[in-house]
């Protein structure tokens, strides 16, 4: 099995998009502006690397019972461009690394 | 009363969901709000450059809505005034005589040609029903946005009217009073520009046939 084959099996990990008010982000800004928020969602059950394969094997054989080792998670591998907006007190703010551009099992 | 329409806010929302508009708006806002030192609030030339890029590259359907959105209350009009981040791009401690920014505009190739376009396309006429010699509101608005980010950057003067002006006065013009006022009145007393902005707001910006 090649890495490429394994990666295809994790196609559950995808980029999703939701239209939100900036206030929905819960970052404390008071504004009526809105944005597109993109996030990563889906499972990463299939090992992508030899490391992941070993972890999976050791977990099945109950060799790592005392440690909390985590398998790969569906996370952003790149972020969207920054976003500026004007708040209700007429102050501009810029959000950085707030929205996903690409996702991967990492 | 139902929720008031704020077209300037709607324009910002629309820009945020368009990739190019969102990116270039963020670019100029970031440049224009970046503090460079204790004494200097921002880098005006970088702010101006980013503003020119925004108005040059983003389609007019977005830029015009952000800049010429009609307003009925001060919340809307203040948002409209803030569009170009005036603290960096427009205002300065002293208001110079208008001939100073005009001279520096004439000494810059981009500014000189953009100003010529503005004079041509927003030339007022009392004989025309549109108030414009060229009878083309869209061309006048485009020429107006073309000079944003230059030495003669115009903006709304307050949060209660749609009067626009560059940041300068014609006080103490001496024997060049008339020359100074001819320039200033291209903004403050220009029936063509005023009609073009007003017509955009109420959707009658279609050119007469």
PDB file of C-alpha atoms in Angstrom:
ATOM      1  CA  UNK A   1       0.000   0.000   0.000  1.00  0.00           C
ATOM      2  CA  UNK A   2       1.399   3.359  -0.969  1.00  0.00           C
ATOM      3  CA  UNK A   3       1.041   6.579   1.036  1.00  0.00           C
ATOM      4  CA  UNK A   4      -1.228   7.856  -1.720  1.00  0.00           C
ATOM      5  CA  UNK A   5      -3.608   4.910  -1.254  1.00  0.00           C
ATOM      6  CA  UNK A   6      -3.700   5.517   2.486  1.00  0.00           C
ATOM      7  CA  UNK A   7      -4.393   9.215   2.036  1.00  0.00           C
ATOM      8  CA  UNK A   8      -7.336   8.468  -0.209  1.00  0.00           C
ATOM      9  CA  UNK A   9      -8.887   6.477   2.600  1.00  0.00           C
ATOM     10  CA  UNK A  10      -8.957   9.579   4.815  1.00  0.00           C
ATOM     11  CA  UNK A  11     -11.172  11.491   2.456  1.00  0.00           C
ATOM     12  CA  UNK A  12     -13.547  11.990   5.382  1.00  0.00           C
ATOM     13  CA  UNK A  13     -11.320  14.876   6.485  1.00  0.00           C
ATOM     14  CA  UNK A  14     -12.640  17.797   4.434  1.00  0.00           C
ATOM     15  CA  UNK A  15     -12.904  21.584   4.396  1.00  0.00           C
ATOM     16  CA  UNK A  16     -16.336  22.890   5.311  1.00  0.00           C
ATOM     17  CA  UNK A  17     -17.732  26.406   5.197  1.00  0.00           C
ATOM     18  CA  UNK A  18     -20.274  28.301   7.285  1.00  0.00           C
ATOM     19  CA  UNK A  19     -21.498  31.899   7.037  1.00  0.00           C
ATOM     20  CA  UNK A  20     -21.277  33.620  10.433  1.00  0.00           C
ATOM     21  CA  UNK A  21     -21.554  36.961  12.181  1.00  0.00           C
ATOM     22  CA  UNK A  22     -18.180  38.129  13.507  1.00  0.00           C
ATOM     23  CA  UNK A  23     -19.820  38.179  16.973  1.00  0.00           C
ATOM     24  CA  UNK A  24     -20.541  34.421  16.663  1.00  0.00           C
ATOM     25  CA  UNK A  25     -16.779  33.811  16.896  1.00  0.00           C
ATOM     26  CA  UNK A  26     -16.911  34.746  20.591  1.00  0.00           C
ATOM     27  CA  UNK A  27     -13.724  36.806  20.404  1.00  0.00           C
ATOM     28  CA  UNK A  28     -15.242  39.837  22.112  1.00  0.00           C
ATOM     29  CA  UNK A  29     -15.670  42.094  19.067  1.00  0.00           C
ATOM     30  CA  UNK A  30     -18.781  44.237  18.781  1.00  0.00           C
ATOM     31  CA  UNK A  31     -19.635  44.563  15.117  1.00  0.00           C
ATOM     32  CA  UNK A  32     -22.382  43.754  12.674  1.00  0.00           C
ATOM     33  CA  UNK A  33     -20.005  42.535   9.978  1.00  0.00           C
ATOM     34  CA  UNK A  34     -20.089  38.964   8.736  1.00  0.00           C
ATOM     35  CA  UNK A  35     -17.635  36.453   7.332  1.00  0.00           C
ATOM     36  CA  UNK A  36     -17.198  33.036   5.745  1.00  0.00           C
ATOM     37  CA  UNK A  37     -15.621  30.688   8.276  1.00  0.00           C
ATOM     38  CA  UNK A  38     -13.953  27.499   6.952  1.00  0.00           C
ATOM     39  CA  UNK A  39     -13.050  24.576   9.181  1.00  0.00           C
ATOM     40  CA  UNK A  40     -11.762  20.995   8.982  1.00  0.00           C
ATOM     41  CA  UNK A  41     -14.016  18.106   9.792  1.00  0.00           C
ATOM     42  CA  UNK A  42     -14.012  14.333   9.341  1.00  0.00           C
ATOM     43  CA  UNK A  43     -12.285  11.208  10.561  1.00  0.00           C
ATOM     44  CA  UNK A  44      -8.628  10.224  10.251  1.00  0.00           C
ATOM     45  CA  UNK A  45      -8.959   6.502  10.962  1.00  0.00           C
ATOM     46  CA  UNK A  46      -6.563   5.269   8.329  1.00  0.00           C
ATOM     47  CA  UNK A  47      -2.861   5.573   9.211  1.00  0.00           C
ATOM     48  CA  UNK A  48      -1.104   8.061   6.923  1.00  0.00           C
ATOM     49  CA  UNK A  49       2.443   7.396   8.085  1.00  0.00           C
ATOM     50  CA  UNK A  50       4.439   4.443   9.409  1.00  0.00           C
ATOM     51  CA  UNK A  51       4.317   6.241  12.774  1.00  0.00           C
ATOM     52  CA  UNK A  52       0.508   6.154  12.713  1.00  0.00           C
ATOM     53  CA  UNK A  53       0.554   2.466  11.698  1.00  0.00           C
ATOM     54  CA  UNK A  54       2.861   1.581  14.634  1.00  0.00           C
ATOM     55  CA  UNK A  55       0.670   3.539  17.070  1.00  0.00           C
ATOM     56  CA  UNK A  56      -2.402   1.738  15.836  1.00  0.00           C
ATOM     57  CA  UNK A  57      -0.717  -1.681  16.137  1.00  0.00           C
ATOM     58  CA  UNK A  58       0.587  -0.951  19.649  1.00  0.00           C
ATOM     59  CA  UNK A  59      -2.850   0.262  20.755  1.00  0.00           C
ATOM     60  CA  UNK A  60      -4.517  -2.889  19.447  1.00  0.00           C
ATOM     61  CA  UNK A  61      -1.921  -5.046  21.267  1.00  0.00           C
ATOM     62  CA  UNK A  62      -2.513  -2.996  24.436  1.00  0.00           C
ATOM     63  CA  UNK A  63       1.157  -2.047  24.757  1.00  0.00           C
ATOM     64  CA  UNK A  64       0.457   1.669  25.402  1.00  0.00           C
ATOM     65  CA  UNK A  65      -2.226   1.453  28.080  1.00  0.00           C
ATOM     66  CA  UNK A  66      -0.726   4.100  30.397  1.00  0.00           C
ATOM     67  CA  UNK A  67      -0.109   6.838  27.806  1.00  0.00           C
ATOM     68  CA  UNK A  68      -2.679   9.014  26.129  1.00  0.00           C
ATOM     69  CA  UNK A  69      -1.336   8.774  22.590  1.00  0.00           C
ATOM     70  CA  UNK A  70      -3.545  10.346  20.004  1.00  0.00           C
ATOM     71  CA  UNK A  71      -4.078   9.239  16.460  1.00  0.00           C
ATOM     72  CA  UNK A  72      -4.025  11.747  13.602  1.00  0.00           C
ATOM     73  CA  UNK A  73      -6.609  14.546  13.722  1.00  0.00           C
ATOM     74  CA  UNK A  74      -8.316  16.403  10.923  1.00  0.00           C
ATOM     75  CA  UNK A  75      -6.728  19.863  11.247  1.00  0.00           C
ATOM     76  CA  UNK A  76      -5.941  22.925   9.078  1.00  0.00           C
ATOM     77  CA  UNK A  77      -2.657  22.586   7.185  1.00  0.00           C
ATOM     78  CA  UNK A  78      -3.001  26.111   5.749  1.00  0.00           C
ATOM     79  CA  UNK A  79      -5.002  29.167   6.764  1.00  0.00           C
ATOM     80  CA  UNK A  80      -7.165  31.603   4.836  1.00  0.00           C
ATOM     81  CA  UNK A  81      -6.056  35.189   4.244  1.00  0.00           C
ATOM     82  CA  UNK A  82      -6.418  37.675   7.109  1.00  0.00           C
ATOM     83  CA  UNK A  83      -9.753  39.413   7.560  1.00  0.00           C
ATOM     84  CA  UNK A  84     -10.300  43.060   8.519  1.00  0.00           C
ATOM     85  CA  UNK A  85     -13.553  44.533   9.750  1.00  0.00           C
ATOM     86  CA  UNK A  86     -14.837  47.757  11.310  1.00  0.00           C
ATOM     87  CA  UNK A  87     -16.408  47.473  14.766  1.00  0.00           C
ATOM     88  CA  UNK A  88     -19.355  49.432  16.191  1.00  0.00           C
ATOM     89  CA  UNK A  89     -16.971  51.968  17.752  1.00  0.00           C
ATOM     90  CA  UNK A  90     -15.438  52.567  14.312  1.00  0.00           C
ATOM     91  CA  UNK A  91     -12.177  50.811  15.091  1.00  0.00           C
ATOM     92  CA  UNK A  92     -10.696  48.446  12.517  1.00  0.00           C
ATOM     93  CA  UNK A  93      -9.480  44.990  13.573  1.00  0.00           C
ATOM     94  CA  UNK A  94      -7.676  42.256  11.662  1.00  0.00           C
ATOM     95  CA  UNK A  95      -8.073  38.534  12.311  1.00  0.00           C
ATOM     96  CA  UNK A  96      -5.118  36.293  11.458  1.00  0.00           C
ATOM     97  CA  UNK A  97      -5.086  32.492  11.084  1.00  0.00           C
ATOM     98  CA  UNK A  98      -8.771  32.435  11.915  1.00  0.00           C
ATOM     99  CA  UNK A  99     -10.086  30.254   9.106  1.00  0.00           C
ATOM    100  CA  UNK A 100      -8.851  27.072   7.396  1.00  0.00           C
ATOM    101  CA  UNK A 101      -7.748  26.937   3.765  1.00  0.00           C
ATOM    102  CA  UNK A 102      -6.599  23.294   3.519  1.00  0.00           C
ATOM    103  CA  UNK A 103      -7.141  20.274   5.754  1.00  0.00           C
ATOM    104  CA  UNK A 104      -5.131  17.192   6.459  1.00  0.00           C
ATOM    105  CA  UNK A 105      -4.767  14.309   8.912  1.00  0.00           C
ATOM    106  CA  UNK A 106      -1.801  15.422  11.012  1.00  0.00           C
TER     107      UNK A 106
ATOM    108  CA  UNK B   1     -39.578  50.742  13.535  1.00  0.00           C
ATOM    109  CA  UNK B   2     -38.064  47.828  11.657  1.00  0.00           C
ATOM    110  CA  UNK B   3     -34.307  47.375  11.559  1.00  0.00           C
ATOM    111  CA  UNK B   4     -32.781  50.253   9.663  1.00  0.00           C
ATOM    112  CA  UNK B   5     -31.101  49.551   6.404  1.00  0.00           C
ATOM    113  CA  UNK B   6     -27.413  50.365   6.507  1.00  0.00           C
ATOM    114  CA  UNK B   7     -26.152  50.039   2.935  1.00  0.00           C
ATOM    115  CA  UNK B   8     -22.599  50.771   4.022  1.00  0.00           C
ATOM    116  CA  UNK B   9     -22.726  47.787   6.382  1.00  0.00           C
ATOM    117  CA  UNK B  10     -24.286  45.619   3.666  1.00  0.00           C
ATOM    118  CA  UNK B  11     -21.421  46.657   1.386  1.00  0.00           C
ATOM    119  CA  UNK B  12     -18.858  45.499   3.971  1.00  0.00           C
ATOM    120  CA  UNK B  13     -20.672  42.172   4.354  1.00  0.00           C
ATOM    121  CA  UNK B  14     -20.727  41.666   0.590  1.00  0.00           C
ATOM    122  CA  UNK B  15     -17.013  42.481   0.338  1.00  0.00           C
ATOM    123  CA  UNK B  16     -16.138  39.982   3.091  1.00  0.00           C
ATOM    124  CA  UNK B  17     -17.607  37.079   1.152  1.00  0.00           C
ATOM    125  CA  UNK B  18     -15.845  37.945  -2.113  1.00  0.00           C
ATOM    126  CA  UNK B  19     -12.308  36.585  -2.146  1.00  0.00           C
ATOM    127  CA  UNK B  20     -10.580  39.441  -3.977  1.00  0.00           C
ATOM    128  CA  UNK B  21     -12.506  42.209  -2.226  1.00  0.00           C
ATOM    129  CA  UNK B  22     -11.920  40.700   1.214  1.00  0.00           C
ATOM    130  CA  UNK B  23      -8.212  40.210   0.618  1.00  0.00           C
ATOM    131  CA  UNK B  24      -7.495  43.659  -0.806  1.00  0.00           C
ATOM    132  CA  UNK B  25      -9.688  45.398   1.790  1.00  0.00           C
ATOM    133  CA  UNK B  26      -7.777  43.581   4.545  1.00  0.00           C
ATOM    134  CA  UNK B  27      -4.492  44.524   2.851  1.00  0.00           C
ATOM    135  CA  UNK B  28      -5.202  48.264   2.906  1.00  0.00           C
ATOM    136  CA  UNK B  29      -6.772  48.239   6.378  1.00  0.00           C
ATOM    137  CA  UNK B  30      -3.717  46.404   7.753  1.00  0.00           C
ATOM    138  CA  UNK B  31      -1.341  48.880   6.088  1.00  0.00           C
ATOM    139  CA  UNK B  32      -3.374  51.897   7.175  1.00  0.00           C
ATOM    140  CA  UNK B  33      -3.797  50.902  10.849  1.00  0.00           C
ATOM    141  CA  UNK B  34      -0.219  49.723  11.368  1.00  0.00           C
ATOM    142  CA  UNK B  35       1.530  51.948  13.895  1.00  0.00           C
ATOM    143  CA  UNK B  36       5.135  52.540  12.902  1.00  0.00           C
ATOM    144  CA  UNK B  37       6.485  54.551  15.826  1.00  0.00           C
ATOM    145  CA  UNK B  38       5.491  56.783  18.738  1.00  0.00           C
ATOM    146  CA  UNK B  39       5.694  59.913  16.642  1.00  0.00           C
ATOM    147  CA  UNK B  40       4.361  58.592  13.361  1.00  0.00           C
ATOM    148  CA  UNK B  41       0.917  57.022  13.463  1.00  0.00           C
ATOM    149  CA  UNK B  42       1.180  55.058  10.229  1.00  0.00           C
ATOM    150  CA  UNK B  43       3.059  54.800   6.957  1.00  0.00           C
ATOM    151  CA  UNK B  44       0.888  56.976   4.733  1.00  0.00           C
ATOM    152  CA  UNK B  45       2.611  56.102   1.478  1.00  0.00           C
ATOM    153  CA  UNK B  46       2.120  52.355   2.059  1.00  0.00           C
ATOM    154  CA  UNK B  47      -1.488  52.993   3.089  1.00  0.00           C
ATOM    155  CA  UNK B  48      -2.079  55.045  -0.080  1.00  0.00           C
ATOM    156  CA  UNK B  49      -0.480  52.386  -2.266  1.00  0.00           C
ATOM    157  CA  UNK B  50      -2.718  49.668  -0.780  1.00  0.00           C
ATOM    158  CA  UNK B  51      -5.799  51.886  -1.243  1.00  0.00           C
ATOM    159  CA  UNK B  52      -4.925  52.454  -4.916  1.00  0.00           C
ATOM    160  CA  UNK B  53      -4.522  48.698  -5.374  1.00  0.00           C
ATOM    161  CA  UNK B  54      -7.935  48.135  -3.787  1.00  0.00           C
ATOM    162  CA  UNK B  55      -9.763  50.652  -5.979  1.00  0.00           C
ATOM    163  CA  UNK B  56      -7.844  49.607  -9.108  1.00  0.00           C
ATOM    164  CA  UNK B  57      -8.357  45.845  -8.811  1.00  0.00           C
ATOM    165  CA  UNK B  58     -11.654  45.282  -7.025  1.00  0.00           C
ATOM    166  CA  UNK B  59     -14.721  45.553  -9.304  1.00  0.00           C
ATOM    167  CA  UNK B  60     -16.692  48.812  -8.993  1.00  0.00           C
ATOM    168  CA  UNK B  61     -19.781  46.875  -7.878  1.00  0.00           C
ATOM    169  CA  UNK B  62     -18.032  46.398  -4.536  1.00  0.00           C
ATOM    170  CA  UNK B  63     -15.928  49.560  -4.249  1.00  0.00           C
ATOM    171  CA  UNK B  64     -18.782  51.905  -5.194  1.00  0.00           C
ATOM    172  CA  UNK B  65     -21.095  50.313  -2.621  1.00  0.00           C
ATOM    173  CA  UNK B  66     -18.480  50.771   0.102  1.00  0.00           C
ATOM    174  CA  UNK B  67     -17.705  54.359  -0.803  1.00  0.00           C
ATOM    175  CA  UNK B  68     -20.947  55.824  -2.164  1.00  0.00           C
ATOM    176  CA  UNK B  69     -23.510  53.937  -0.067  1.00  0.00           C
ATOM    177  CA  UNK B  70     -26.429  56.273   0.739  1.00  0.00           C
ATOM    178  CA  UNK B  71     -27.030  56.971   4.443  1.00  0.00           C
ATOM    179  CA  UNK B  72     -29.890  58.238   6.543  1.00  0.00           C
ATOM    180  CA  UNK B  73     -28.222  58.114   9.954  1.00  0.00           C
ATOM    181  CA  UNK B  74     -24.833  58.925  11.417  1.00  0.00           C
ATOM    182  CA  UNK B  75     -23.908  55.286  12.146  1.00  0.00           C
ATOM    183  CA  UNK B  76     -24.060  54.626   8.421  1.00  0.00           C
ATOM    184  CA  UNK B  77     -22.411  57.897   7.399  1.00  0.00           C
ATOM    185  CA  UNK B  78     -19.590  57.472   9.901  1.00  0.00           C
ATOM    186  CA  UNK B  79     -18.918  53.963   8.584  1.00  0.00           C
ATOM    187  CA  UNK B  80     -18.846  55.418   5.072  1.00  0.00           C
ATOM    188  CA  UNK B  81     -16.398  58.127   6.191  1.00  0.00           C
ATOM    189  CA  UNK B  82     -14.171  55.444   7.732  1.00  0.00           C
ATOM    190  CA  UNK B  83     -13.984  53.386   4.519  1.00  0.00           C
ATOM    191  CA  UNK B  84     -10.574  54.751   3.513  1.00  0.00           C
ATOM    192  CA  UNK B  85      -9.188  54.752   7.111  1.00  0.00           C
ATOM    193  CA  UNK B  86      -9.006  58.577   7.109  1.00  0.00           C
ATOM    194  CA  UNK B  87      -6.860  58.818  10.266  1.00  0.00           C
ATOM    195  CA  UNK B  88      -3.984  57.520   8.138  1.00  0.00           C
ATOM    196  CA  UNK B  89      -4.910  58.199   4.519  1.00  0.00           C
ATOM    197  CA  UNK B  90      -6.612  61.580   4.800  1.00  0.00           C
ATOM    198  CA  UNK B  91      -6.210  63.676   7.931  1.00  0.00           C
ATOM    199  CA  UNK B  92      -3.055  65.310   9.251  1.00  0.00           C
ATOM    200  CA  UNK B  93      -2.384  67.693  12.129  1.00  0.00           C
ATOM    201  CA  UNK B  94      -2.445  70.820  10.011  1.00  0.00           C
ATOM    202  CA  UNK B  95      -4.772  71.518   7.112  1.00  0.00           C
ATOM    203  CA  UNK B  96      -2.513  72.798   4.338  1.00  0.00           C
ATOM    204  CA  UNK B  97      -3.451  75.278   1.661  1.00  0.00           C
ATOM    205  CA  UNK B  98      -4.924  73.283  -1.249  1.00  0.00           C
ATOM    206  CA  UNK B  99      -2.208  74.461  -3.618  1.00  0.00           C
ATOM    207  CA  UNK B 100       0.336  72.400  -1.653  1.00  0.00           C
ATOM    208  CA  UNK B 101      -1.262  68.974  -2.292  1.00  0.00           C
ATOM    209  CA  UNK B 102      -2.155  70.122  -5.815  1.00  0.00           C
ATOM    210  CA  UNK B 103       1.489  70.952  -6.591  1.00  0.00           C
ATOM    211  CA  UNK B 104       2.697  67.629  -5.221  1.00  0.00           C
ATOM    212  CA  UNK B 105       0.031  65.867  -7.311  1.00  0.00           C
ATOM    213  CA  UNK B 106       1.263  67.618 -10.439  1.00  0.00           C
ATOM    214  CA  UNK B 107       4.776  66.402  -9.643  1.00  0.00           C
ATOM    215  CA  UNK B 108       3.679  62.760  -9.649  1.00  0.00           C
ATOM    216  CA  UNK B 109       2.879  60.950 -12.891  1.00  0.00           C
ATOM    217  CA  UNK B 110       0.114  58.738 -11.526  1.00  0.00           C
ATOM    218  CA  UNK B 111      -1.547  61.528  -9.600  1.00  0.00           C
ATOM    219  CA  UNK B 112      -1.316  63.996 -12.488  1.00  0.00           C
ATOM    220  CA  UNK B 113      -3.061  61.667 -14.924  1.00  0.00           C
ATOM    221  CA  UNK B 114      -5.661  60.518 -12.406  1.00  0.00           C
ATOM    222  CA  UNK B 115      -6.474  64.136 -11.578  1.00  0.00           C
ATOM    223  CA  UNK B 116      -6.803  64.953 -15.285  1.00  0.00           C
ATOM    224  CA  UNK B 117      -9.292  62.076 -15.621  1.00  0.00           C
ATOM    225  CA  UNK B 118     -11.226  63.401 -12.660  1.00  0.00           C
ATOM    226  CA  UNK B 119     -11.359  66.924 -14.111  1.00  0.00           C
ATOM    227  CA  UNK B 120     -12.495  65.526 -17.464  1.00  0.00           C
ATOM    228  CA  UNK B 121     -15.119  63.034 -16.290  1.00  0.00           C
ATOM    229  CA  UNK B 122     -16.567  65.063 -13.405  1.00  0.00           C
ATOM    230  CA  UNK B 123     -16.592  68.380 -15.241  1.00  0.00           C
ATOM    231  CA  UNK B 124     -19.732  70.220 -14.115  1.00  0.00           C
ATOM    232  CA  UNK B 125     -22.151  71.746 -16.583  1.00  0.00           C
ATOM    233  CA  UNK B 126     -25.189  73.890 -15.811  1.00  0.00           C
ATOM    234  CA  UNK B 127     -26.554  73.243 -19.306  1.00  0.00           C
ATOM    235  CA  UNK B 128     -26.763  69.477 -18.915  1.00  0.00           C
ATOM    236  CA  UNK B 129     -29.653  67.760 -17.090  1.00  0.00           C
ATOM    237  CA  UNK B 130     -27.154  65.420 -15.416  1.00  0.00           C
ATOM    238  CA  UNK B 131     -24.985  68.329 -14.286  1.00  0.00           C
ATOM    239  CA  UNK B 132     -22.062  66.717 -16.083  1.00  0.00           C
ATOM    240  CA  UNK B 133     -20.449  67.849 -19.333  1.00  0.00           C
ATOM    241  CA  UNK B 134     -19.674  64.180 -20.179  1.00  0.00           C
ATOM    242  CA  UNK B 135     -23.120  63.005 -19.035  1.00  0.00           C
ATOM    243  CA  UNK B 136     -21.600  59.855 -17.563  1.00  0.00           C
ATOM    244  CA  UNK B 137     -21.999  59.333 -13.814  1.00  0.00           C
ATOM    245  CA  UNK B 138     -20.172  55.983 -13.758  1.00  0.00           C
ATOM    246  CA  UNK B 139     -17.095  57.541 -15.379  1.00  0.00           C
ATOM    247  CA  UNK B 140     -17.148  60.388 -12.848  1.00  0.00           C
ATOM    248  CA  UNK B 141     -17.366  57.988  -9.871  1.00  0.00           C
ATOM    249  CA  UNK B 142     -14.583  55.847 -11.317  1.00  0.00           C
ATOM    250  CA  UNK B 143     -12.392  58.923 -11.765  1.00  0.00           C
ATOM    251  CA  UNK B 144     -13.149  59.992  -8.185  1.00  0.00           C
ATOM    252  CA  UNK B 145     -12.089  56.613  -6.771  1.00  0.00           C
ATOM    253  CA  UNK B 146      -9.003  56.851  -9.006  1.00  0.00           C
ATOM    254  CA  UNK B 147      -7.574  59.731  -6.961  1.00  0.00           C
ATOM    255  CA  UNK B 148      -7.981  57.955  -3.614  1.00  0.00           C
ATOM    256  CA  UNK B 149      -4.501  57.105  -2.412  1.00  0.00           C
ATOM    257  CA  UNK B 150      -2.930  60.197  -3.987  1.00  0.00           C
ATOM    258  CA  UNK B 151      -1.757  63.553  -2.615  1.00  0.00           C
ATOM    259  CA  UNK B 152      -5.246  64.969  -3.256  1.00  0.00           C
ATOM    260  CA  UNK B 153      -7.165  62.057  -1.660  1.00  0.00           C
ATOM    261  CA  UNK B 154     -10.752  63.240  -1.086  1.00  0.00           C
ATOM    262  CA  UNK B 155     -13.153  62.019   1.620  1.00  0.00           C
ATOM    263  CA  UNK B 156     -16.443  62.836   3.319  1.00  0.00           C
ATOM    264  CA  UNK B 157     -15.919  65.864   5.529  1.00  0.00           C
ATOM    265  CA  UNK B 158     -18.286  64.824   8.346  1.00  0.00           C
ATOM    266  CA  UNK B 159     -20.692  62.106   9.471  1.00  0.00           C
ATOM    267  CA  UNK B 160     -23.884  63.956   8.616  1.00  0.00           C
ATOM    268  CA  UNK B 161     -23.643  64.943   4.961  1.00  0.00           C
ATOM    269  CA  UNK B 162     -22.314  63.602   1.706  1.00  0.00           C
ATOM    270  CA  UNK B 163     -20.000  66.586   1.167  1.00  0.00           C
ATOM    271  CA  UNK B 164     -16.534  65.599   0.024  1.00  0.00           C
ATOM    272  CA  UNK B 165     -13.242  67.475  -0.046  1.00  0.00           C
ATOM    273  CA  UNK B 166      -9.509  66.873  -0.031  1.00  0.00           C
ATOM    274  CA  UNK B 167      -7.814  67.649   3.311  1.00  0.00           C
ATOM    275  CA  UNK B 168      -6.996  71.322   2.689  1.00  0.00           C
ATOM    276  CA  UNK B 169      -8.344  74.862   2.760  1.00  0.00           C
ATOM    277  CA  UNK B 170      -8.045  77.989   0.653  1.00  0.00           C
ATOM    278  CA  UNK B 171      -7.351  80.264   3.609  1.00  0.00           C
ATOM    279  CA  UNK B 172      -4.200  82.326   3.182  1.00  0.00           C
ATOM    280  CA  UNK B 173      -3.939  81.775  -0.540  1.00  0.00           C
ATOM    281  CA  UNK B 174      -2.843  85.351  -1.162  1.00  0.00           C
ATOM    282  CA  UNK B 175      -2.869  86.253  -4.840  1.00  0.00           C
ATOM    283  CA  UNK B 176      -3.598  82.622  -5.782  1.00  0.00           C
ATOM    284  CA  UNK B 177      -7.029  82.599  -4.112  1.00  0.00           C
ATOM    285  CA  UNK B 178      -8.910  81.991  -7.355  1.00  0.00           C
ATOM    286  CA  UNK B 179      -6.617  79.181  -8.470  1.00  0.00           C
ATOM    287  CA  UNK B 180      -6.998  77.536  -5.071  1.00  0.00           C
ATOM    288  CA  UNK B 181     -10.774  77.809  -5.058  1.00  0.00           C
ATOM    289  CA  UNK B 182     -11.093  76.494  -8.608  1.00  0.00           C
ATOM    290  CA  UNK B 183      -9.406  73.340  -7.392  1.00  0.00           C
ATOM    291  CA  UNK B 184     -11.291  73.016  -4.090  1.00  0.00           C
ATOM    292  CA  UNK B 185     -14.682  73.653  -5.690  1.00  0.00           C
ATOM    293  CA  UNK B 186     -14.133  70.702  -8.045  1.00  0.00           C
ATOM    294  CA  UNK B 187     -14.964  68.700  -4.917  1.00  0.00           C
ATOM    295  CA  UNK B 188     -17.045  70.912  -2.668  1.00  0.00           C
ATOM    296  CA  UNK B 189     -19.234  72.699  -5.214  1.00  0.00           C
ATOM    297  CA  UNK B 190     -19.338  70.216  -8.086  1.00  0.00           C
ATOM    298  CA  UNK B 191     -22.908  69.564  -9.241  1.00  0.00           C
ATOM    299  CA  UNK B 192     -21.740  66.707 -11.489  1.00  0.00           C
ATOM    300  CA  UNK B 193     -19.965  64.844  -8.683  1.00  0.00           C
ATOM    301  CA  UNK B 194     -22.814  65.514  -6.238  1.00  0.00           C
ATOM    302  CA  UNK B 195     -25.417  64.230  -8.713  1.00  0.00           C
ATOM    303  CA  UNK B 196     -23.297  61.172  -9.548  1.00  0.00           C
ATOM    304  CA  UNK B 197     -23.003  60.190  -5.866  1.00  0.00           C
ATOM    305  CA  UNK B 198     -26.684  60.881  -5.242  1.00  0.00           C
ATOM    306  CA  UNK B 199     -27.791  58.966  -8.330  1.00  0.00           C
ATOM    307  CA  UNK B 200     -25.703  55.979  -7.320  1.00  0.00           C
ATOM    308  CA  UNK B 201     -27.433  55.945  -3.952  1.00  0.00           C
ATOM    309  CA  UNK B 202     -30.948  55.939  -5.306  1.00  0.00           C
ATOM    310  CA  UNK B 203     -30.230  53.602  -8.192  1.00  0.00           C
ATOM    311  CA  UNK B 204     -30.690  56.119 -10.980  1.00  0.00           C
ATOM    312  CA  UNK B 205     -27.049  56.009 -12.028  1.00  0.00           C
ATOM    313  CA  UNK B 206     -27.940  54.704 -15.466  1.00  0.00           C
ATOM    314  CA  UNK B 207     -26.710  57.011 -18.120  1.00  0.00           C
ATOM    315  CA  UNK B 208     -29.285  59.066 -19.983  1.00  0.00           C
ATOM    316  CA  UNK B 209     -30.116  57.839 -23.482  1.00  0.00           C
TER     317      UNK B 209
END
